[in-house]
Amino acid sequence: MAAPSALLVMGVSGSGKSTVGTLLASQLGWKFYDADDYHPEENRMKMGKGIPLNDQDRIPWLCNLHDILQRDVASGQHVILACSALKKVYRDILIQGKNGAPLKCDESGKEEKLAEVKLLVVHLTGSFEVISGRLLKRKGHFMSPELLQSQFDTLEPPSAPENFIQISVDKNLSEIIATIIETLK
């Protein structure tokens, strides 16, 4: 397999995706995107009210993220995306765009033949107790700790044939970063 041109740092809210992604991007000189920054206002309002997002809410958002990854990778840019990507189908959309989606994203009618994004999935894992403890310390984020349980319920951990590594959030940040960089070599 060719070296990945994009990294997906995934996991439930509070697993450290943005922290790990930002640090990794600065060490590797890659571009960093936080998927949360691309949620439409309706999604933010739902989450702010403690209402879990459904596939209809997530699929257009994931298609948009795929397009961003695709554009950057096509221009030779390496990218890191921090995104919960809890279900396999969500990760498929990030890799394949709307072709990976059960519901089509945009029906423009034009045939697009874009290459898939070569993605290494980095799954940050931790217990409910550890992660909920982290969320309670967090300020100014629209994910309520109550929604965390629904994320654990939704989570489909990556498995073969997905290209992934799993790292426990019990490790310290420098160990997590070192493990990811080692995997990329």
mmCIF file of C-alpha atoms in Angstrom, residues 61-168:
data_model
loop_
_atom_site.group_PDB
_atom_site.id
_atom_site.type_symbol
_atom_site.label_atom_id
_atom_site.label_comp_id
_atom_site.label_asym_id
_atom_site.label_seq_id
_atom_site.Cartn_x
_atom_site.Cartn_y
_atom_site.Cartn_z
ATOM 1 C CA TRP A 61 -21.134 17.151 6.213
ATOM 2 C CA LEU A 62 -18.948 14.068 5.545
ATOM 3 C CA CYS A 63 -19.252 14.534 1.765
ATOM 4 C CA ASN A 64 -18.056 18.115 2.162
ATOM 5 C CA LEU A 65 -15.081 16.886 4.244
ATOM 6 C CA HIS A 66 -14.244 14.283 1.573
ATOM 7 C CA ASP A 67 -14.226 17.032 -1.068
ATOM 8 C CA ILE A 68 -11.793 19.092 1.041
ATOM 9 C CA LEU A 69 -9.489 16.081 1.567
ATOM 10 C CA GLN A 70 -9.702 15.153 -2.119
ATOM 11 C CA ARG A 71 -8.890 18.693 -3.256
ATOM 12 C CA ASP A 72 -5.841 18.959 -0.990
ATOM 13 C CA VAL A 73 -4.521 15.476 -1.742
ATOM 14 C CA ALA A 74 -4.976 16.064 -5.504
ATOM 15 C CA SER A 75 -2.829 19.195 -5.188
ATOM 16 C CA GLY A 76 -0.072 17.187 -3.442
ATOM 17 C CA GLN A 77 -0.891 18.374 0.081
ATOM 18 C CA HIS A 78 -0.788 15.875 2.962
ATOM 19 C CA VAL A 79 -3.685 16.336 5.357
ATOM 20 C CA ILE A 80 -4.858 15.337 8.811
ATOM 21 C CA LEU A 81 -8.546 15.370 9.642
ATOM 22 C CA ALA A 82 -9.860 15.150 13.195
ATOM 23 C CA CYS A 83 -13.354 13.677 12.875
ATOM 24 C CA SER A 84 -15.425 11.358 15.062
ATOM 25 C CA ALA A 85 -16.199 9.126 12.004
ATOM 26 C CA LEU A 86 -17.898 6.673 14.347
ATOM 27 C CA LYS A 87 -19.368 4.316 11.716
ATOM 28 C CA LYS A 88 -17.638 2.464 8.915
ATOM 29 C CA VAL A 89 -19.999 4.021 6.375
ATOM 30 C CA TYR A 90 -18.861 7.497 7.537
ATOM 31 C CA ARG A 91 -15.225 6.520 6.989
ATOM 32 C CA ASP A 92 -16.145 5.117 3.566
ATOM 33 C CA ILE A 93 -17.643 8.496 2.633
ATOM 34 C CA LEU A 94 -14.478 10.286 3.755
ATOM 35 C CA ILE A 95 -12.452 7.961 1.495
ATOM 36 C CA GLN A 96 -14.792 7.629 -1.493
ATOM 37 C CA GLY A 97 -17.045 10.667 -1.273
ATOM 38 C CA LYS A 98 -20.641 10.264 -2.276
ATOM 39 C CA ASN A 99 -19.888 6.881 -3.888
ATOM 40 C CA GLY A 100 -19.378 5.559 -0.366
ATOM 41 C CA ALA A 101 -22.683 7.018 0.806
ATOM 42 C CA PRO A 102 -25.924 5.060 0.920
ATOM 43 C CA LEU A 103 -27.743 8.378 0.351
ATOM 44 C CA LYS A 104 -26.245 10.450 -2.422
ATOM 45 C CA CYS A 105 -24.738 13.783 -1.429
ATOM 46 C CA ASP A 106 -25.130 15.884 -4.483
ATOM 47 C CA GLU A 107 -27.028 14.926 -7.587
ATOM 48 C CA SER A 108 -25.351 17.295 -10.014
ATOM 49 C CA GLY A 109 -25.563 14.583 -12.658
ATOM 50 C CA LYS A 110 -21.978 15.012 -13.778
ATOM 51 C CA GLU A 111 -19.869 11.883 -13.693
ATOM 52 C CA GLU A 112 -16.894 12.412 -11.435
ATOM 53 C CA LYS A 113 -14.102 9.891 -11.449
ATOM 54 C CA LEU A 114 -11.972 11.006 -8.543
ATOM 55 C CA ALA A 115 -9.328 8.815 -7.005
ATOM 56 C CA GLU A 116 -10.050 7.586 -3.525
ATOM 57 C CA VAL A 117 -8.276 9.366 -0.721
ATOM 58 C CA LYS A 118 -5.574 7.065 0.688
ATOM 59 C CA LEU A 119 -6.406 7.286 4.335
ATOM 60 C CA LEU A 120 -4.762 5.927 7.465
ATOM 61 C CA VAL A 121 -7.330 5.777 10.261
ATOM 62 C CA VAL A 122 -5.968 6.509 13.741
ATOM 63 C CA HIS A 123 -8.572 5.383 16.279
ATOM 64 C CA LEU A 124 -8.097 6.949 19.713
ATOM 65 C CA THR A 125 -9.753 4.625 22.227
ATOM 66 C CA GLY A 126 -10.550 4.980 25.897
ATOM 67 C CA SER A 127 -13.081 3.952 28.506
ATOM 68 C CA PHE A 128 -16.308 5.876 29.038
ATOM 69 C CA GLU A 129 -15.052 6.920 32.497
ATOM 70 C CA VAL A 130 -11.748 8.365 31.249
ATOM 71 C CA ILE A 131 -13.303 10.206 28.326
ATOM 72 C CA SER A 132 -16.322 11.547 30.216
ATOM 73 C CA GLY A 133 -13.888 12.865 32.838
ATOM 74 C CA ARG A 134 -12.048 14.753 30.098
ATOM 75 C CA LEU A 135 -15.282 16.194 28.690
ATOM 76 C CA LEU A 136 -16.295 17.546 32.091
ATOM 77 C CA LYS A 137 -13.072 19.599 32.186
ATOM 78 C CA ARG A 138 -13.716 21.065 28.739
ATOM 79 C CA LYS A 139 -14.996 24.590 28.152
ATOM 80 C CA GLY A 140 -16.597 26.168 25.110
ATOM 81 C CA HIS A 141 -17.353 23.044 23.101
ATOM 82 C CA PHE A 142 -20.795 22.183 21.780
ATOM 83 C CA MET A 143 -20.674 18.453 22.601
ATOM 84 C CA SER A 144 -22.526 17.831 25.852
ATOM 85 C CA PRO A 145 -21.194 15.006 28.027
ATOM 86 C CA GLU A 146 -24.684 13.406 27.846
ATOM 87 C CA LEU A 147 -24.182 12.875 24.121
ATOM 88 C CA LEU A 148 -21.059 10.847 24.841
ATOM 89 C CA GLN A 149 -23.059 7.715 25.667
ATOM 90 C CA SER A 150 -24.834 7.923 22.308
ATOM 91 C CA GLN A 151 -21.407 8.158 20.622
ATOM 92 C CA PHE A 152 -20.158 5.024 22.411
ATOM 93 C CA ASP A 153 -23.392 3.278 21.354
ATOM 94 C CA THR A 154 -22.888 4.336 17.713
ATOM 95 C CA LEU A 155 -19.150 3.551 17.548
ATOM 96 C CA GLU A 156 -18.097 0.867 15.062
ATOM 97 C CA PRO A 157 -14.364 0.497 15.701
ATOM 98 C CA PRO A 158 -12.334 0.146 12.503
ATOM 99 C CA SER A 159 -11.481 -3.402 11.447
ATOM 100 C CA ALA A 160 -9.824 -5.124 8.482
ATOM 101 C CA PRO A 161 -9.746 -4.395 5.582
ATOM 102 C CA GLU A 162 -9.703 -0.766 6.786
ATOM 103 C CA ASN A 163 -6.207 0.737 6.978
ATOM 104 C CA PHE A 164 -6.041 1.644 10.675
ATOM 105 C CA ILE A 165 -4.166 1.703 13.947
ATOM 106 C CA GLN A 166 -5.710 1.838 17.392
ATOM 107 C CA ILE A 167 -4.102 3.839 20.205
ATOM 108 C CA SER A 168 -5.240 4.072 23.819
#
